[in-house]
PDB file of C-alpha atoms in Angstrom:
ATOM      1  CA  UNK B1321     100.899-136.948 -25.986  1.00  0.00           C
ATOM      2  CA  UNK B1322     101.242-133.088 -25.652  1.00  0.00           C
ATOM      3  CA  UNK B1323      98.712-130.815 -24.567  1.00  0.00           C
ATOM      4  CA  UNK B1324      97.538-128.968 -27.430  1.00  0.00           C
ATOM      5  CA  UNK B1325      95.021-126.073 -28.449  1.00  0.00           C
ATOM      6  CA  UNK B1326      92.606-126.517 -31.274  1.00  0.00           C
ATOM      7  CA  UNK B1327      93.754-125.634 -35.023  1.00  0.00           C
ATOM      8  CA  UNK B1328      91.721-124.711 -37.847  1.00  0.00           C
ATOM      9  CA  UNK B1329      92.011-126.827 -40.553  1.00  0.00           C
ATOM     10  CA  UNK B1330      93.622-124.792 -42.991  1.00  0.00           C
ATOM     11  CA  UNK B1331      96.529-122.703 -41.390  1.00  0.00           C
ATOM     12  CA  UNK B1332      98.477-120.653 -43.494  1.00  0.00           C
ATOM     13  CA  UNK B1333     101.817-122.268 -43.809  1.00  0.00           C
ATOM     14  CA  UNK B1334     106.541-121.997 -43.265  1.00  0.00           C
ATOM     15  CA  UNK B1335     109.695-123.864 -44.589  1.00  0.00           C
ATOM     16  CA  UNK B1336     111.700-127.561 -43.572  1.00  0.00           C
ATOM     17  CA  UNK B1337     113.485-130.058 -45.897  1.00  0.00           C
ATOM     18  CA  UNK B1338     114.315-127.341 -48.291  1.00  0.00           C
ATOM     19  CA  UNK B1339     114.942-124.250 -45.774  1.00  0.00           C
ATOM     20  CA  UNK B1340     114.617-122.264 -42.684  1.00  0.00           C
ATOM     21  CA  UNK B1341     113.664-118.802 -44.055  1.00  0.00           C
ATOM     22  CA  UNK B1342     110.227-117.334 -42.820  1.00  0.00           C
ATOM     23  CA  UNK B1343     107.854-115.649 -44.919  1.00  0.00           C
ATOM     24  CA  UNK B1344     106.494-112.413 -43.803  1.00  0.00           C
ATOM     25  CA  UNK B1345     103.084-113.477 -43.142  1.00  0.00           C
ATOM     26  CA  UNK B1346     102.501-115.115 -39.997  1.00  0.00           C
ATOM     27  CA  UNK B1347      99.700-117.649 -39.632  1.00  0.00           C
ATOM     28  CA  UNK B1348      96.621-116.797 -37.459  1.00  0.00           C
ATOM     29  CA  UNK B1349      96.774-116.866 -33.745  1.00  0.00           C
ATOM     30  CA  UNK B1350      95.178-119.346 -31.679  1.00  0.00           C
ATOM     31  CA  UNK B1351      95.327-120.095 -27.949  1.00  0.00           C
ATOM     32  CA  UNK B1352      98.528-120.940 -26.140  1.00  0.00           C
ATOM     33  CA  UNK B1353     100.155-124.243 -26.715  1.00  0.00           C
ATOM     34  CA  UNK B1354     102.565-126.451 -24.779  1.00  0.00           C
ATOM     35  CA  UNK B1355     104.248-128.792 -27.039  1.00  0.00           C
ATOM     36  CA  UNK B1356     106.093-132.142 -25.710  1.00  0.00           C
ATOM     37  CA  UNK B1357     105.984-135.400 -27.526  1.00  0.00           C
ATOM     38  CA  UNK B1358     107.813-138.631 -26.449  1.00  0.00           C
ATOM     39  CA  UNK B1359     108.707-141.710 -28.796  1.00  0.00           C
ATOM     40  CA  UNK B1360     110.764-144.705 -27.606  1.00  0.00           C
ATOM     41  CA  UNK B1361     114.032-142.873 -28.006  1.00  0.00           C
ATOM     42  CA  UNK B1362     113.265-139.268 -28.295  1.00  0.00           C
ATOM     43  CA  UNK B1363     111.732-136.530 -26.651  1.00  0.00           C
ATOM     44  CA  UNK B1364     110.290-133.621 -28.863  1.00  0.00           C
ATOM     45  CA  UNK B1365     109.693-130.323 -26.862  1.00  0.00           C
ATOM     46  CA  UNK B1366     109.414-126.754 -27.419  1.00  0.00           C
ATOM     47  CA  UNK B1367     112.262-124.664 -28.142  1.00  0.00           C
ATOM     48  CA  UNK B1368     113.746-122.387 -25.481  1.00  0.00           C
ATOM     49  CA  UNK B1369     115.717-119.259 -25.460  1.00  0.00           C
ATOM     50  CA  UNK B1370     118.799-121.337 -24.080  1.00  0.00           C
ATOM     51  CA  UNK B1371     118.709-123.555 -27.001  1.00  0.00           C
ATOM     52  CA  UNK B1372     120.465-120.721 -29.210  1.00  0.00           C
ATOM     53  CA  UNK B1373     123.987-121.714 -28.705  1.00  0.00           C
ATOM     54  CA  UNK B1374     123.514-125.353 -29.738  1.00  0.00           C
ATOM     55  CA  UNK B1375     121.211-124.724 -32.742  1.00  0.00           C
ATOM     56  CA  UNK B1376     123.868-121.923 -33.866  1.00  0.00           C
ATOM     57  CA  UNK B1377     126.410-125.090 -34.192  1.00  0.00           C
ATOM     58  CA  UNK B1378     123.874-127.147 -35.875  1.00  0.00           C
ATOM     59  CA  UNK B1379     123.051-124.264 -38.407  1.00  0.00           C
ATOM     60  CA  UNK B1380     126.537-123.690 -38.996  1.00  0.00           C
ATOM     61  CA  UNK B1381     126.973-127.353 -39.928  1.00  0.00           C
ATOM     62  CA  UNK B1382     127.120-127.706 -43.851  1.00  0.00           C
ATOM     63  CA  UNK B1383     125.654-131.396 -43.665  1.00  0.00           C
ATOM     64  CA  UNK B1384     122.985-130.176 -41.352  1.00  0.00           C
ATOM     65  CA  UNK B1385     122.068-127.671 -43.658  1.00  0.00           C
ATOM     66  CA  UNK B1386     122.263-129.760 -46.872  1.00  0.00           C
ATOM     67  CA  UNK B1387     119.832-128.666 -49.526  1.00  0.00           C
ATOM     68  CA  UNK B1388     119.042-125.438 -48.098  1.00  0.00           C
ATOM     69  CA  UNK B1389     120.140-121.855 -48.824  1.00  0.00           C
ATOM     70  CA  UNK B1390     123.376-122.292 -46.895  1.00  0.00           C
ATOM     71  CA  UNK B1391     124.770-122.542 -43.403  1.00  0.00           C
ATOM     72  CA  UNK B1392     123.791-119.659 -40.823  1.00  0.00           C
ATOM     73  CA  UNK B1393     127.066-117.179 -40.521  1.00  0.00           C
ATOM     74  CA  UNK B1394     125.650-114.962 -37.997  1.00  0.00           C
ATOM     75  CA  UNK B1395     124.306-115.864 -34.314  1.00  0.00           C
ATOM     76  CA  UNK B1396     121.261-113.630 -35.121  1.00  0.00           C
ATOM     77  CA  UNK B1397     120.054-115.777 -37.700  1.00  0.00           C
ATOM     78  CA  UNK B1398     119.649-118.570 -34.893  1.00  0.00           C
ATOM     79  CA  UNK B1399     118.230-115.943 -32.596  1.00  0.00           C
ATOM     80  CA  UNK B1400     115.664-115.066 -35.325  1.00  0.00           C
ATOM     81  CA  UNK B1401     114.400-118.806 -35.917  1.00  0.00           C
ATOM     82  CA  UNK B1402     114.241-119.434 -32.088  1.00  0.00           C
ATOM     83  CA  UNK B1403     112.157-116.332 -31.658  1.00  0.00           C
ATOM     84  CA  UNK B1404     109.942-117.098 -34.193  1.00  0.00           C
ATOM     85  CA  UNK B1405     109.017-121.034 -33.236  1.00  0.00           C
ATOM     86  CA  UNK B1406     108.793-119.682 -29.545  1.00  0.00           C
ATOM     87  CA  UNK B1407     106.585-116.814 -30.825  1.00  0.00           C
ATOM     88  CA  UNK B1408     104.502-119.290 -32.597  1.00  0.00           C
ATOM     89  CA  UNK B1409     104.170-121.675 -29.477  1.00  0.00           C
ATOM     90  CA  UNK B1410     103.138-118.490 -27.491  1.00  0.00           C
ATOM     91  CA  UNK B1411     100.276-117.924 -29.576  1.00  0.00           C
ATOM     92  CA  UNK B1412      99.187-121.171 -29.867  1.00  0.00           C
ATOM     93  CA  UNK B1413     100.429-122.208 -33.491  1.00  0.00           C
ATOM     94  CA  UNK B1414     102.132-125.390 -33.879  1.00  0.00           C
ATOM     95  CA  UNK B1415     105.504-125.212 -34.936  1.00  0.00           C
ATOM     96  CA  UNK B1416     108.973-126.858 -34.586  1.00  0.00           C
ATOM     97  CA  UNK B1417     110.084-129.373 -31.775  1.00  0.00           C
ATOM     98  CA  UNK B1418     113.451-129.503 -30.364  1.00  0.00           C
ATOM     99  CA  UNK B1419     114.427-132.938 -30.893  1.00  0.00           C
ATOM    100  CA  UNK B1420     116.227-134.374 -28.056  1.00  0.00           C
ATOM    101  CA  UNK B1421     117.403-137.997 -27.328  1.00  0.00           C
ATOM    102  CA  UNK B1422     116.193-139.718 -24.020  1.00  0.00           C
ATOM    103  CA  UNK B1423     119.861-140.914 -23.283  1.00  0.00           C
ATOM    104  CA  UNK B1424     121.199-137.434 -23.469  1.00  0.00           C
ATOM    105  CA  UNK B1425     120.270-133.970 -22.629  1.00  0.00           C
ATOM    106  CA  UNK B1426     121.357-132.326 -26.029  1.00  0.00           C
ATOM    107  CA  UNK B1427     119.398-130.985 -28.963  1.00  0.00           C
ATOM    108  CA  UNK B1428     120.418-132.958 -32.018  1.00  0.00           C
ATOM    109  CA  UNK B1429     117.737-131.360 -34.518  1.00  0.00           C
ATOM    110  CA  UNK B1430     114.365-130.243 -35.198  1.00  0.00           C
ATOM    111  CA  UNK B1431     111.216-131.648 -36.332  1.00  0.00           C
ATOM    112  CA  UNK B1432     107.794-130.053 -36.486  1.00  0.00           C
ATOM    113  CA  UNK B1433     105.517-127.694 -38.509  1.00  0.00           C
ATOM    114  CA  UNK B1434     106.211-125.006 -41.023  1.00  0.00           C
ATOM    115  CA  UNK B1435     103.685-122.392 -42.312  1.00  0.00           C
ATOM    116  CA  UNK B1436     104.629-121.275 -45.875  1.00  0.00           C
ATOM    117  CA  UNK B1437     103.056-117.858 -47.034  1.00  0.00           C
ATOM    118  CA  UNK B1438     103.816-119.259 -50.536  1.00  0.00           C
ATOM    119  CA  UNK B1439     101.559-122.351 -49.910  1.00  0.00           C
ATOM    120  CA  UNK B1440      98.601-121.208 -48.064  1.00  0.00           C
ATOM    121  CA  UNK B1441      96.322-123.919 -46.696  1.00  0.00           C
ATOM    122  CA  UNK B1442      99.176-126.346 -46.477  1.00  0.00           C
ATOM    123  CA  UNK B1443     101.108-127.302 -43.517  1.00  0.00           C
ATOM    124  CA  UNK B1444     104.465-128.929 -43.683  1.00  0.00           C
ATOM    125  CA  UNK B1445     106.441-131.519 -41.580  1.00  0.00           C
ATOM    126  CA  UNK B1446     109.885-130.486 -41.904  1.00  0.00           C
ATOM    127  CA  UNK B1447     112.975-132.007 -40.227  1.00  0.00           C
ATOM    128  CA  UNK B1448     116.743-131.510 -39.893  1.00  0.00           C
ATOM    129  CA  UNK B1449     119.209-133.927 -37.708  1.00  0.00           C
ATOM    130  CA  UNK B1450     122.978-133.727 -36.686  1.00  0.00           C
ATOM    131  CA  UNK B1451     125.009-135.806 -38.895  1.00  0.00           C
ATOM    132  CA  UNK B1452     126.348-138.062 -36.088  1.00  0.00           C
ATOM    133  CA  UNK B1453     123.056-139.230 -35.525  1.00  0.00           C
ATOM    134  CA  UNK B1454     122.064-140.228 -39.217  1.00  0.00           C
ATOM    135  CA  UNK B1455     121.071-143.780 -40.055  1.00  0.00           C
ATOM    136  CA  UNK B1456     119.623-144.648 -36.908  1.00  0.00           C
ATOM    137  CA  UNK B1457     115.890-144.317 -37.860  1.00  0.00           C
ATOM    138  CA  UNK B1458     115.863-141.434 -35.368  1.00  0.00           C
ATOM    139  CA  UNK B1459     114.384-138.648 -37.799  1.00  0.00           C
ATOM    140  CA  UNK B1460     111.865-141.042 -38.951  1.00  0.00           C
ATOM    141  CA  UNK B1461     110.895-141.734 -35.508  1.00  0.00           C
ATOM    142  CA  UNK B1462     110.502-138.132 -34.721  1.00  0.00           C
ATOM    143  CA  UNK B1463     108.707-137.613 -38.411  1.00  0.00           C
ATOM    144  CA  UNK B1464     106.300-139.972 -37.484  1.00  0.00           C
ATOM    145  CA  UNK B1465     105.460-138.806 -34.009  1.00  0.00           C
ATOM    146  CA  UNK B1466     104.548-135.332 -35.595  1.00  0.00           C
ATOM    147  CA  UNK B1467     102.778-136.936 -38.447  1.00  0.00           C
ATOM    148  CA  UNK B1468     100.530-138.821 -35.734  1.00  0.00           C
ATOM    149  CA  UNK B1469     100.175-135.554 -33.524  1.00  0.00           C
ATOM    150  CA  UNK B1470      99.145-133.602 -36.645  1.00  0.00           C
ATOM    151  CA  UNK B1471      96.198-136.189 -37.343  1.00  0.00           C
ATOM    152  CA  UNK B1472      95.301-137.535 -33.942  1.00  0.00           C
ATOM    153  CA  UNK B1473      95.454-134.250 -31.916  1.00  0.00           C
ATOM    154  CA  UNK B1474      95.424-131.389 -34.384  1.00  0.00           C
ATOM    155  CA  UNK B1475      92.830-133.225 -36.548  1.00  0.00           C
ATOM    156  CA  UNK B1476      94.690-131.713 -39.722  1.00  0.00           C
ATOM    157  CA  UNK B1477      93.386-132.644 -43.069  1.00  0.00           C
ATOM    158  CA  UNK B1478      96.639-133.170 -44.771  1.00  0.00           C
ATOM    159  CA  UNK B1479     100.301-132.649 -44.198  1.00  0.00           C
ATOM    160  CA  UNK B1480     103.124-132.227 -46.714  1.00  0.00           C
ATOM    161  CA  UNK B1481     106.796-132.549 -46.950  1.00  0.00           C
ATOM    162  CA  UNK B1482     108.903-130.188 -49.577  1.00  0.00           C
ATOM    163  CA  UNK B1483     112.111-132.012 -50.379  1.00  0.00           C
ATOM    164  CA  UNK B1484     114.838-131.317 -52.853  1.00  0.00           C
ATOM    165  CA  UNK B1485     114.513-133.849 -55.523  1.00  0.00           C
ATOM    166  CA  UNK B1486     118.143-134.901 -55.063  1.00  0.00           C
ATOM    167  CA  UNK B1487     117.971-135.319 -51.296  1.00  0.00           C
ATOM    168  CA  UNK B1488     117.317-138.823 -51.052  1.00  0.00           C
ATOM    169  CA  UNK B1489     117.600-139.628 -47.278  1.00  0.00           C
ATOM    170  CA  UNK B1490     115.104-137.040 -46.624  1.00  0.00           C
ATOM    171  CA  UNK B1491     112.721-138.619 -49.396  1.00  0.00           C
ATOM    172  CA  UNK B1492     113.139-142.091 -47.754  1.00  0.00           C
ATOM    173  CA  UNK B1493     111.938-140.497 -44.385  1.00  0.00           C
ATOM    174  CA  UNK B1494     108.930-138.904 -46.088  1.00  0.00           C
ATOM    175  CA  UNK B1495     108.215-142.266 -47.628  1.00  0.00           C
ATOM    176  CA  UNK B1496     108.573-144.186 -44.422  1.00  0.00           C
ATOM    177  CA  UNK B1497     106.180-141.620 -43.058  1.00  0.00           C
ATOM    178  CA  UNK B1498     103.497-142.873 -45.386  1.00  0.00           C
ATOM    179  CA  UNK B1499     103.661-139.996 -47.835  1.00  0.00           C
ATOM    180  CA  UNK B1500     103.837-140.068 -51.727  1.00  0.00           C
ATOM    181  CA  UNK B1501     104.637-137.896 -54.116  1.00  0.00           C
ATOM    182  CA  UNK B1502     101.944-135.677 -55.546  1.00  0.00           C
ATOM    183  CA  UNK B1503     103.846-133.223 -57.775  1.00  0.00           C
ATOM    184  CA  UNK B1504     106.884-131.352 -58.535  1.00  0.00           C
ATOM    185  CA  UNK B1505     107.375-127.647 -57.934  1.00  0.00           C
ATOM    186  CA  UNK B1506     109.989-124.898 -58.096  1.00  0.00           C
ATOM    187  CA  UNK B1507     110.097-123.909 -54.611  1.00  0.00           C
ATOM    188  CA  UNK B1508     112.509-120.993 -53.766  1.00  0.00           C
ATOM    189  CA  UNK B1509     114.481-121.760 -56.612  1.00  0.00           C
ATOM    190  CA  UNK B1510     114.956-125.335 -55.853  1.00  0.00           C
ATOM    191  CA  UNK B1511     113.258-128.420 -57.969  1.00  0.00           C
ATOM    192  CA  UNK B1512     111.053-129.489 -54.966  1.00  0.00           C
ATOM    193  CA  UNK B1513     108.945-132.509 -54.483  1.00  0.00           C
ATOM    194  CA  UNK B1514     106.039-132.212 -52.642  1.00  0.00           C
ATOM    195  CA  UNK B1515     105.304-135.456 -50.520  1.00  0.00           C
ATOM    196  CA  UNK B1516     101.602-135.525 -48.897  1.00  0.00           C
ATOM    197  CA  UNK B1517      99.471-137.669 -46.646  1.00  0.00           C
ATOM    198  CA  UNK B1518      95.895-137.033 -45.761  1.00  0.00           C
ATOM    199  CA  UNK B1519      94.160-138.018 -42.495  1.00  0.00           C
ATOM    200  CA  UNK B1520      92.125-140.294 -44.282  1.00  0.00           C
ATOM    201  CA  UNK B1521      95.060-142.431 -45.639  1.00  0.00           C
ATOM    202  CA  UNK B1522      96.717-142.231 -42.337  1.00  0.00           C
ATOM    203  CA  UNK B1523      93.591-143.672 -40.595  1.00  0.00           C
ATOM    204  CA  UNK B1524      93.553-146.567 -43.023  1.00  0.00           C
ATOM    205  CA  UNK B1525      97.067-147.142 -42.728  1.00  0.00           C
ATOM    206  CA  UNK B1526      96.791-147.117 -38.815  1.00  0.00           C
ATOM    207  CA  UNK B1527      93.865-149.355 -38.898  1.00  0.00           C
ATOM    208  CA  UNK B1528      95.789-151.853 -41.118  1.00  0.00           C
ATOM    209  CA  UNK B1529      98.755-151.987 -38.991  1.00  0.00           C
TER     210      UNK B1529
END
């Protein structure tokens, strides 16, 4: 697992399966963090400044940005995203991982943590993947690694995923991640399902498997 800093259980929280617009309020500062997780087929690593061009391609892809507020039309939007997550990493706040297949040296999406000003006390696992890599179980693999990191390393009490009610593939990923629908809310203008799993539920599922 990655080397991580301690994280207070109730970190203020940002967007994922719904959107990637950041709130004005940033979470509290912790000590610096270096993030890298490994799965059978993937490396989940911190974003770097040289990821901007690749991420700009992804954020401009309508299928990649399905059920969001829309594609990014300007490079500066991607720059802002990269700067935000790098800034969180540098101040010790767990954020997004770049998803990189071990067989390739190319970023194919992201998976990690968001901190939403609208949902204080909640930490979201959010994810998006290049359409060419759909239906291979890759994003489920990434999401499970991030979930395990949240509970085993960061000791978070729970995590959620915010998913558009009609985004069936994303809902399946959350369900395979052991999450259950807790409630439905309106989030940034979208009908949104709040999927959740607690650390206690994760421990029970882990011990039973």
